[in-house]
Amino acid sequence: MTGIDWANISDWRAREGHTLGAWAMHSADSAGRVHAEQPHPFRSPYQRDRDRIVHSAAFRRLAHKTQVFTGLADDYHRSRLTHTLEVTSIARTLARALALNEDLVETLALGHDIGHPPLGHAGEDTLADLLAAEGGFNHNAQALRIMTLLEGLSSRFPGLNLSREVLDAQATRKRDGSAPAPLLETQVVDAADSIAYDTHDTDDAIELGLVGLDELLELPIVAEAATRAREVLGDVTGGDLRRAVLHELVDLQVADLVAESRGTIERLAIDSVARVRAVFDGDGAGRGVRVVAHSPPVAAGKKQLEMFLFQKVYRSDRVMTVRAAAQEKLSQLFAWYVAHPEELPARFRARAGACGVPRSTADYIAGMTDRYLEWDHGRRLC
Ligand code: MG
């Protein structure tokens, strides 16, 4: 048998050279890792980053963290994990259509929510209040703490030792102004996150009976999705219409984003990562351009849908009542650990010496799943 030249045909540098646009982040141009490591024989740097996220404890725990409907959700509704997988699926489609680095996009998408504490946004807001005097709490900043400090991969360094582009992307999401302008790979993940939650929160809210499909069809972007669904399926109604509308809602947003972003790449002659950043930063007077963006009609339609969801769903009496109970439990558990730091697990106790008991307590509680927090609250306080 003649030998197959595996080294050549599977080489990720050559593959990226063939498939990525000049505006994409090429793995060979990575700024590397904080702690130097030997290159892998057949995985690119961003493939390794993706695998490190998937194999982390923080990623596994997303399965049992609420997305939005704390305490109301049953097995139909999205968890943080299934939300993350929907974002990753949409982001991969966008990345391939825009000739971006799919391995990097997948890493950023899979990791984008690992900093979320239990109990959805109620949990995050509560921790932010409790840590107001200690620098606050934010899920994007917490993701960075997980990536660089809290997860353990090797005794040689703390955290996951991810590529600098992954850490930069996460730092960009903190919006503290010190991070570099986002790569197109980062912009794609932010857009995919928005497409995913606008659509699946709509679906979950219908399932919970918080809104009806009839009300939603009064919104222009949902009506447009229904028109497209009927073009394909004829005069569908009920559950068939609902499923088709949600499918079309994702599809029309993705198609719009691809067309707009391709147009902007051509119009602004984006031919390098440096140009992506220069265009984003603009002329210093706040006139920068986000290349991955929707057309004005779709952007306006999304805004209307989001305002509708905010009023009818996120701030509905049912959601707010459960939210208040969740916040009370988390606050009580936080206060209990701050008063009993000797009960923190050893590594959080050890870290409290450097970062203080409140921050280490927040690290511990933020890592809990909804059901673990429930159990621990019952054990400690009932
Ligand atoms: Mg998200």
CSV table of C-alpha atoms and ligand atoms in Angstrom, one decimal:
chain,number,residue,atom,x,y,z
A,1,MET,CA,0.0,0.0,0.0
A,2,THR,CA,1.3,3.4,-0.8
A,3,GLY,CA,1.7,5.7,2.2
A,4,ILE,CA,-0.9,8.4,2.6
A,5,ASP,CA,0.7,11.7,3.4
A,6,TRP,CA,-1.4,12.4,6.6
A,7,ALA,CA,0.8,15.1,7.8
A,8,ASN,CA,0.1,17.1,4.7
A,9,ILE,CA,-3.6,16.5,4.0
A,10,SER,CA,-4.6,17.0,7.7
A,11,ASP,CA,-2.4,20.0,8.3
A,12,TRP,CA,-4.5,22.7,10.0
A,13,ARG,CA,-2.3,25.5,8.7
A,14,ALA,CA,-2.9,24.4,5.1
A,15,ARG,CA,-6.6,23.8,5.8
A,16,GLU,CA,-7.1,27.3,7.3
A,17,GLY,CA,-5.1,28.8,4.3
A,18,HIS,CA,-7.6,27.3,1.9
A,19,THR,CA,-10.9,28.0,3.8
A,20,LEU,CA,-10.5,31.2,5.8
A,21,GLY,CA,-10.9,34.8,4.5
A,22,ALA,CA,-8.2,37.4,4.9
A,23,TRP,CA,-10.4,39.0,7.6
A,24,ALA,CA,-10.4,35.8,9.7
A,25,MET,CA,-8.2,35.1,12.7
A,26,HIS,CA,-5.7,32.5,11.5
A,27,SER,CA,-4.4,30.1,14.2
A,28,ALA,CA,-0.8,30.5,13.0
A,29,ASP,CA,-1.1,34.2,13.9
A,30,SER,CA,-2.2,33.5,17.5
A,31,ALA,CA,-0.4,35.4,20.2
A,32,GLY,CA,-0.1,32.1,22.0
A,33,ARG,CA,-0.7,31.2,25.6
A,34,VAL,CA,0.4,32.8,28.9
A,35,HIS,CA,2.3,29.6,29.8
A,36,ALA,CA,4.1,28.2,26.8
A,37,GLU,CA,3.2,24.7,25.7
A,38,GLN,CA,4.4,22.3,23.1
A,39,PRO,CA,2.4,22.4,19.9
A,40,HIS,CA,-0.1,19.4,19.5
A,41,PRO,CA,0.8,17.0,16.7
A,42,PHE,CA,-2.6,17.3,14.9
A,43,ARG,CA,-4.9,19.8,16.8
A,44,SER,CA,-4.8,23.5,16.1
A,45,PRO,CA,-4.4,25.9,19.1
A,46,TYR,CA,-8.1,26.8,19.0
A,47,GLN,CA,-9.2,23.1,18.7
A,48,ARG,CA,-7.3,22.6,21.9
A,49,ASP,CA,-9.0,25.6,23.5
A,50,ARG,CA,-12.4,24.2,22.5
A,51,ASP,CA,-11.6,20.8,24.0
A,52,ARG,CA,-10.5,22.4,27.2
A,53,ILE,CA,-13.8,24.3,27.6
A,54,VAL,CA,-15.9,21.2,26.8
A,55,HIS,CA,-13.9,19.1,29.4
A,56,SER,CA,-14.2,21.7,32.1
A,57,ALA,CA,-16.4,21.3,35.2
A,58,ALA,CA,-17.9,24.8,34.6
A,59,PHE,CA,-19.1,23.7,31.2
A,60,ARG,CA,-20.7,20.4,32.5
A,61,ARG,CA,-22.6,22.4,35.2
A,62,LEU,CA,-24.4,24.5,32.6
A,63,ALA,CA,-26.7,21.5,32.2
A,64,HIS,CA,-28.3,22.3,35.5
A,65,LYS,CA,-28.3,26.1,35.4
A,66,THR,CA,-31.4,28.0,34.5
A,67,GLN,CA,-31.4,30.2,31.4
A,68,VAL,CA,-34.3,32.6,32.2
A,69,PHE,CA,-37.2,30.8,33.8
A,70,THR,CA,-35.8,30.1,37.3
A,71,GLY,CA,-38.0,27.7,39.2
A,72,LEU,CA,-40.7,27.6,36.4
A,73,ALA,CA,-38.9,25.6,33.8
A,74,ASP,CA,-39.6,21.9,33.1
A,75,ASP,CA,-37.8,19.6,30.8
A,76,TYR,CA,-39.0,21.4,27.7
A,77,HIS,CA,-37.1,24.7,28.5
A,78,ARG,CA,-33.6,25.7,27.7
A,79,SER,CA,-30.9,25.2,30.2
A,80,ARG,CA,-27.7,27.2,29.9
A,81,LEU,CA,-26.1,24.2,28.3
A,82,THR,CA,-28.8,23.8,25.5
A,83,HIS,CA,-28.7,27.6,25.0
A,84,THR,CA,-24.9,27.3,24.6
A,85,LEU,CA,-25.3,24.5,22.0
A,86,GLU,CA,-27.9,26.5,20.1
A,87,VAL,CA,-25.5,29.5,20.1
A,88,THR,CA,-22.7,27.3,18.9
A,89,SER,CA,-24.8,25.8,16.1
A,90,ILE,CA,-25.8,29.2,14.8
A,91,ALA,CA,-22.3,30.7,15.2
A,92,ARG,CA,-20.7,27.8,13.2
A,93,THR,CA,-23.1,28.4,10.4
A,94,LEU,CA,-22.3,32.1,10.4
A,95,ALA,CA,-18.5,31.4,10.6
A,96,ARG,CA,-18.5,29.1,7.7
A,97,ALA,CA,-20.7,31.5,5.5
A,98,LEU,CA,-18.3,34.3,6.3
A,99,ALA,CA,-15.1,32.2,5.9
A,100,LEU,CA,-14.1,32.8,9.6
A,101,ASN,CA,-12.2,30.5,11.9
A,102,GLU,CA,-14.7,27.9,13.0
A,103,ASP,CA,-12.5,26.4,15.7
A,104,LEU,CA,-12.1,29.8,17.3
A,105,VAL,CA,-15.8,30.6,16.9
A,106,GLU,CA,-16.8,27.3,18.5
A,107,THR,CA,-14.4,27.8,21.4
A,108,LEU,CA,-15.9,31.3,22.1
A,109,ALA,CA,-19.5,30.1,21.7
A,110,LEU,CA,-19.1,27.0,24.0
A,111,GLY,CA,-17.4,29.2,26.6
A,112,HIS,CA,-19.5,32.3,26.4
A,113,ASP,CA,-21.8,31.6,29.3
A,114,ILE,CA,-19.6,29.5,31.6
A,115,GLY,CA,-19.4,32.4,34.1
A,116,HIS,CA,-23.1,32.4,34.8
A,117,PRO,CA,-24.0,31.7,38.4
A,118,PRO,CA,-27.1,29.5,39.3
A,119,LEU,CA,-30.6,30.9,39.2
A,120,GLY,CA,-30.3,32.8,35.9
A,121,HIS,CA,-30.1,36.6,35.9
A,122,ALA,CA,-31.6,36.7,39.4
A,123,GLY,CA,-28.5,35.0,40.6
A,124,GLU,CA,-26.2,37.3,38.8
A,125,ASP,CA,-28.0,40.5,40.0
A,126,THR,CA,-27.9,39.2,43.6
A,127,LEU,CA,-24.2,38.5,43.6
A,128,ALA,CA,-23.6,41.9,42.0
A,129,ASP,CA,-25.4,43.5,44.9
A,130,LEU,CA,-23.6,41.4,47.5
A,131,LEU,CA,-20.2,42.2,46.0
A,132,ALA,CA,-20.8,45.9,45.4
A,133,ALA,CA,-18.1,46.9,47.7
A,134,GLU,CA,-15.7,44.3,46.4
A,135,GLY,CA,-15.7,45.2,42.7
A,136,GLY,CA,-19.1,43.7,41.8
A,137,PHE,CA,-20.0,40.5,40.0
A,138,ASN,CA,-20.5,40.0,36.3
A,139,HIS,CA,-20.9,36.7,34.4
A,140,ASN,CA,-18.4,37.8,31.7
A,141,ALA,CA,-15.7,38.7,34.2
A,142,GLN,CA,-16.5,35.5,36.1
A,143,ALA,CA,-15.9,33.5,32.9
A,144,LEU,CA,-12.5,35.0,32.7
A,145,ARG,CA,-11.8,34.1,36.3
A,146,ILE,CA,-12.8,30.5,35.5
A,147,MET,CA,-10.6,30.4,32.4
A,148,THR,CA,-7.5,31.9,34.1
A,149,LEU,CA,-7.8,30.9,37.7
A,150,LEU,CA,-10.6,28.6,39.0
A,151,GLU,CA,-10.5,25.7,36.6
A,152,GLY,CA,-7.6,23.3,36.9
A,153,LEU,CA,-6.0,21.6,33.9
A,154,SER,CA,-2.4,21.2,35.0
A,155,SER,CA,-0.4,21.6,38.2
A,156,ARG,CA,2.0,23.8,36.2
A,157,PHE,CA,-0.4,26.7,35.9
A,158,PRO,CA,-3.8,28.0,37.2
A,159,GLY,CA,-6.8,28.0,34.9
A,160,LEU,CA,-7.1,26.5,31.4
A,161,ASN,CA,-4.2,28.3,29.8
A,162,LEU,CA,-6.3,29.3,26.7
A,163,SER,CA,-5.0,31.2,23.7
A,164,ARG,CA,-4.8,34.9,24.2
A,165,GLU,CA,-7.4,35.6,21.5
A,166,VAL,CA,-10.0,33.6,23.6
A,167,LEU,CA,-9.2,35.6,26.7
A,168,ASP,CA,-9.3,38.9,24.8
A,169,ALA,CA,-12.7,38.0,23.4
A,170,GLN,CA,-14.0,37.3,27.0
A,171,ALA,CA,-12.4,40.5,28.2
A,172,THR,CA,-14.1,42.4,25.4
A,173,ARG,CA,-17.4,41.2,26.7
A,174,LYS,CA,-16.7,42.7,30.1
A,175,ARG,CA,-16.8,46.0,28.3
A,176,ASP,CA,-14.3,47.6,30.6
A,177,GLY,CA,-12.6,49.4,27.7
A,178,SER,CA,-9.1,47.9,28.2
A,179,ALA,CA,-9.6,44.9,25.8
A,180,PRO,CA,-8.8,45.1,22.1
A,181,ALA,CA,-11.5,45.6,19.5
A,182,PRO,CA,-13.4,42.3,18.9
A,183,LEU,CA,-12.4,40.0,16.1
A,184,LEU,CA,-15.1,39.0,13.6
A,185,GLU,CA,-15.1,35.6,15.3
A,186,THR,CA,-16.2,37.4,18.6
A,187,GLN,CA,-18.7,39.5,16.8
A,188,VAL,CA,-20.3,36.4,15.2
A,189,VAL,CA,-20.7,34.7,18.6
A,190,ASP,CA,-22.3,37.9,20.1
A,191,ALA,CA,-24.8,38.0,17.2
A,192,ALA,CA,-25.5,34.2,17.5
A,193,ASP,CA,-26.2,34.6,21.2
A,194,SER,CA,-28.8,37.3,20.4
A,195,ILE,CA,-30.4,35.3,17.6
A,196,ALA,CA,-30.6,32.2,19.9
A,197,TYR,CA,-32.1,33.9,22.9
A,198,ASP,CA,-34.6,36.1,21.1
A,199,THR,CA,-36.0,33.0,19.4
A,200,HIS,CA,-35.8,30.4,22.2
A,201,ASP,CA,-37.1,32.7,24.9
A,202,THR,CA,-40.1,33.3,22.7
A,203,ASP,CA,-40.6,29.6,22.4
A,204,ASP,CA,-40.1,29.0,26.1
A,205,ALA,CA,-42.5,31.8,27.0
A,206,ILE,CA,-45.2,30.4,24.7
A,207,GLU,CA,-44.7,26.9,26.3
A,208,LEU,CA,-45.1,28.5,29.8
A,209,GLY,CA,-48.3,30.2,28.7
A,210,LEU,CA,-46.8,33.7,29.4
A,211,VAL,CA,-47.5,34.9,25.8
A,212,GLY,CA,-49.6,33.6,22.9
A,213,LEU,CA,-48.6,33.1,19.3
A,214,ASP,CA,-51.4,35.5,18.3
A,215,GLU,CA,-49.9,38.4,20.3
A,216,LEU,CA,-46.4,37.6,18.9
A,217,LEU,CA,-47.7,37.6,15.3
A,218,GLU,CA,-48.5,41.3,15.8
A,219,LEU,CA,-44.8,42.0,15.9
A,220,PRO,CA,-43.4,42.7,12.4
A,221,ILE,CA,-40.4,40.4,12.6
A,222,VAL,CA,-42.6,37.5,13.8
A,223,ALA,CA,-45.2,38.3,11.1
A,224,GLU,CA,-42.5,38.2,8.5
A,225,ALA,CA,-41.4,34.7,9.8
A,226,ALA,CA,-45.0,33.5,9.5
A,227,THR,CA,-45.2,34.8,5.9
A,228,ARG,CA,-42.1,32.9,5.0
A,229,ALA,CA,-43.4,29.8,6.8
A,230,ARG,CA,-46.7,29.8,4.8
A,231,GLU,CA,-44.7,30.3,1.6
A,232,VAL,CA,-43.1,26.9,2.3
A,233,LEU,CA,-45.9,25.0,4.1
A,234,GLY,CA,-49.1,26.6,2.9
A,235,ASP,CA,-51.8,27.6,5.4
A,236,VAL,CA,-50.4,26.0,8.6
A,237,THR,CA,-51.9,26.8,12.0
A,238,GLY,CA,-51.5,25.9,15.7
A,239,GLY,CA,-48.4,23.9,16.7
A,240,ASP,CA,-47.2,23.5,13.1
A,241,LEU,CA,-47.3,27.3,12.6
A,242,ARG,CA,-45.5,27.9,15.9
A,243,ARG,CA,-42.6,25.5,15.1
A,244,ALA,CA,-42.4,26.8,11.5
A,245,VAL,CA,-42.4,30.5,12.7
A,246,LEU,CA,-39.6,29.8,15.2
A,247,HIS,CA,-37.5,28.0,12.6
A,248,GLU,CA,-38.0,30.9,10.1
A,249,LEU,CA,-37.2,33.4,12.8
A,250,VAL,CA,-33.7,31.9,13.2
A,251,ASP,CA,-33.3,31.5,9.5
A,252,LEU,CA,-34.2,35.1,8.5
A,253,GLN,CA,-31.9,36.6,11.2
A,254,VAL,CA,-29.0,34.4,10.1
A,255,ALA,CA,-29.6,35.1,6.4
A,256,ASP,CA,-29.8,38.8,7.1
A,257,LEU,CA,-26.6,38.8,9.1
A,258,VAL,CA,-24.7,36.9,6.4
A,259,ALA,CA,-25.8,39.2,3.6
A,260,GLU,CA,-25.1,42.4,5.6
A,261,SER,CA,-21.8,41.3,7.0
A,262,ARG,CA,-20.6,40.1,3.5
A,263,GLY,CA,-21.6,43.4,2.1
A,264,THR,CA,-19.8,45.4,4.8
A,265,ILE,CA,-16.6,43.3,4.4
A,266,GLU,CA,-16.6,44.2,0.7
A,267,ARG,CA,-17.7,47.8,1.0
A,268,LEU,CA,-15.0,48.6,3.7
A,269,ALA,CA,-12.4,46.4,2.0
A,270,ILE,CA,-11.8,44.4,5.1
A,271,ASP,CA,-8.7,42.4,4.3
A,272,SER,CA,-7.0,41.7,7.6
A,273,VAL,CA,-7.6,41.4,11.3
A,274,ALA,CA,-5.8,44.8,11.8
A,275,ARG,CA,-8.4,46.3,9.4
A,276,VAL,CA,-11.3,44.6,11.4
A,277,ARG,CA,-10.0,46.3,14.5
A,278,ALA,CA,-9.3,49.7,12.9
A,279,VAL,CA,-12.8,49.8,11.5
A,280,PHE,CA,-14.3,48.8,14.8
A,281,ASP,CA,-12.4,51.5,16.7
A,282,GLY,CA,-13.3,54.1,14.0
A,283,ASP,CA,-11.9,57.6,14.1
A,284,GLY,CA,-11.8,57.8,17.9
A,285,ALA,CA,-15.0,59.8,17.9
A,286,GLY,CA,-17.2,56.8,18.5
A,287,ARG,CA,-18.0,56.2,14.8
A,288,GLY,CA,-16.6,52.7,14.6
A,289,VAL,CA,-18.3,50.0,12.6
A,290,ARG,CA,-19.3,46.5,13.8
A,291,VAL,CA,-18.9,44.5,10.7
A,292,VAL,CA,-21.2,41.6,11.8
A,293,ALA,CA,-24.5,43.4,12.1
A,294,HIS,CA,-28.1,43.2,11.0
A,295,SER,CA,-29.8,45.3,8.4
A,296,PRO,CA,-31.8,48.3,9.9
A,297,PRO,CA,-35.2,46.6,9.4
A,298,VAL,CA,-34.1,43.3,11.1
A,299,ALA,CA,-32.3,45.2,13.9
A,300,ALA,CA,-35.5,47.2,14.5
A,301,GLY,CA,-37.6,44.1,14.5
A,302,LYS,CA,-35.4,42.4,17.0
A,303,LYS,CA,-35.5,45.4,19.3
A,304,GLN,CA,-39.4,45.3,19.2
A,305,LEU,CA,-39.4,41.6,20.0
A,306,GLU,CA,-36.9,42.1,22.9
A,307,MET,CA,-39.0,45.0,24.4
A,308,PHE,CA,-42.1,42.8,24.1
A,309,LEU,CA,-40.3,39.9,25.8
A,310,PHE,CA,-39.0,42.2,28.5
A,311,GLN,CA,-42.4,43.5,29.4
A,312,LYS,CA,-44.5,40.4,29.0
A,313,VAL,CA,-42.0,37.7,30.0
A,314,TYR,CA,-38.9,38.8,31.9
A,315,ARG,CA,-40.8,41.2,34.1
A,316,SER,CA,-44.0,39.2,34.3
A,317,ASP,CA,-45.5,38.6,37.8
A,318,ARG,CA,-44.8,34.9,37.6
A,319,VAL,CA,-41.2,35.3,36.7
A,320,MET,CA,-40.6,38.1,39.2
A,321,THR,CA,-42.2,36.2,42.1
A,322,VAL,CA,-40.0,33.2,41.6
A,323,ARG,CA,-37.0,35.5,41.0
A,324,ALA,CA,-37.5,37.1,44.5
A,325,ALA,CA,-37.5,33.7,46.2
A,326,ALA,CA,-34.3,32.7,44.3
A,327,GLN,CA,-32.5,35.9,45.3
A,328,GLU,CA,-33.5,35.4,49.0
A,329,LYS,CA,-32.0,31.9,49.0
A,330,LEU,CA,-28.8,32.9,47.3
A,331,SER,CA,-28.3,35.9,49.7
A,332,GLN,CA,-28.9,33.7,52.7
A,333,LEU,CA,-26.4,31.1,51.6
A,334,PHE,CA,-23.8,33.8,50.8
A,335,ALA,CA,-24.2,35.3,54.2
A,336,TRP,CA,-23.9,31.9,55.8
A,337,TYR,CA,-20.5,31.1,54.1
A,338,VAL,CA,-19.1,34.6,54.8
A,339,ALA,CA,-19.9,33.9,58.5
A,340,HIS,CA,-18.5,30.3,58.3
A,341,PRO,CA,-15.6,30.5,55.9
A,342,GLU,CA,-14.1,27.3,57.5
A,343,GLU,CA,-17.0,25.4,55.7
A,344,LEU,CA,-15.8,26.5,52.2
A,345,PRO,CA,-14.2,23.7,50.2
A,346,ALA,CA,-10.4,23.6,50.8
A,347,ARG,CA,-9.4,25.3,47.5
A,348,PHE,CA,-11.9,28.2,48.0
A,349,ARG,CA,-10.7,28.5,51.7
A,350,ALA,CA,-7.1,28.7,50.5
A,351,ARG,CA,-7.9,31.3,47.9
A,352,ALA,CA,-9.8,33.5,50.4
A,353,GLY,CA,-6.4,34.4,51.8
A,354,ALA,CA,-5.5,36.2,48.6
A,355,CYS,CA,-8.8,37.5,47.3
A,356,GLY,CA,-10.9,37.8,50.5
A,357,VAL,CA,-13.7,35.7,51.9
A,358,PRO,CA,-16.6,37.5,50.0
A,359,ARG,CA,-15.0,37.0,46.6
A,360,SER,CA,-14.0,33.4,47.2
A,361,THR,CA,-17.5,32.7,48.6
A,362,ALA,CA,-18.9,34.2,45.4
A,363,ASP,CA,-16.6,32.0,43.3
A,364,TYR,CA,-17.9,29.0,45.1
A,365,ILE,CA,-21.6,29.9,44.9
A,366,ALA,CA,-21.3,31.0,41.3
A,367,GLY,CA,-20.0,27.5,40.4
A,368,MET,CA,-23.1,25.8,41.9
A,369,THR,CA,-25.9,24.5,39.8
A,370,ASP,CA,-29.5,25.5,40.6
A,371,ARG,CA,-30.2,22.1,42.2
A,372,TYR,CA,-26.9,22.1,44.3
A,373,LEU,CA,-27.7,25.6,45.6
A,374,GLU,CA,-31.2,24.3,46.6
A,375,TRP,CA,-29.7,21.3,48.3
A,376,ASP,CA,-26.9,23.3,50.1
A,377,HIS,CA,-29.4,26.0,51.2
A,378,GLY,CA,-31.6,23.2,52.7
A,379,ARG,CA,-28.6,21.7,54.4
A,380,ARG,CA,-27.1,24.9,55.8
A,381,LEU,CA,-30.2,27.0,56.6
A,382,CYS,CA,-33.3,25.0,57.1
B,1,MG,MG,-25.7,33.4,26.1
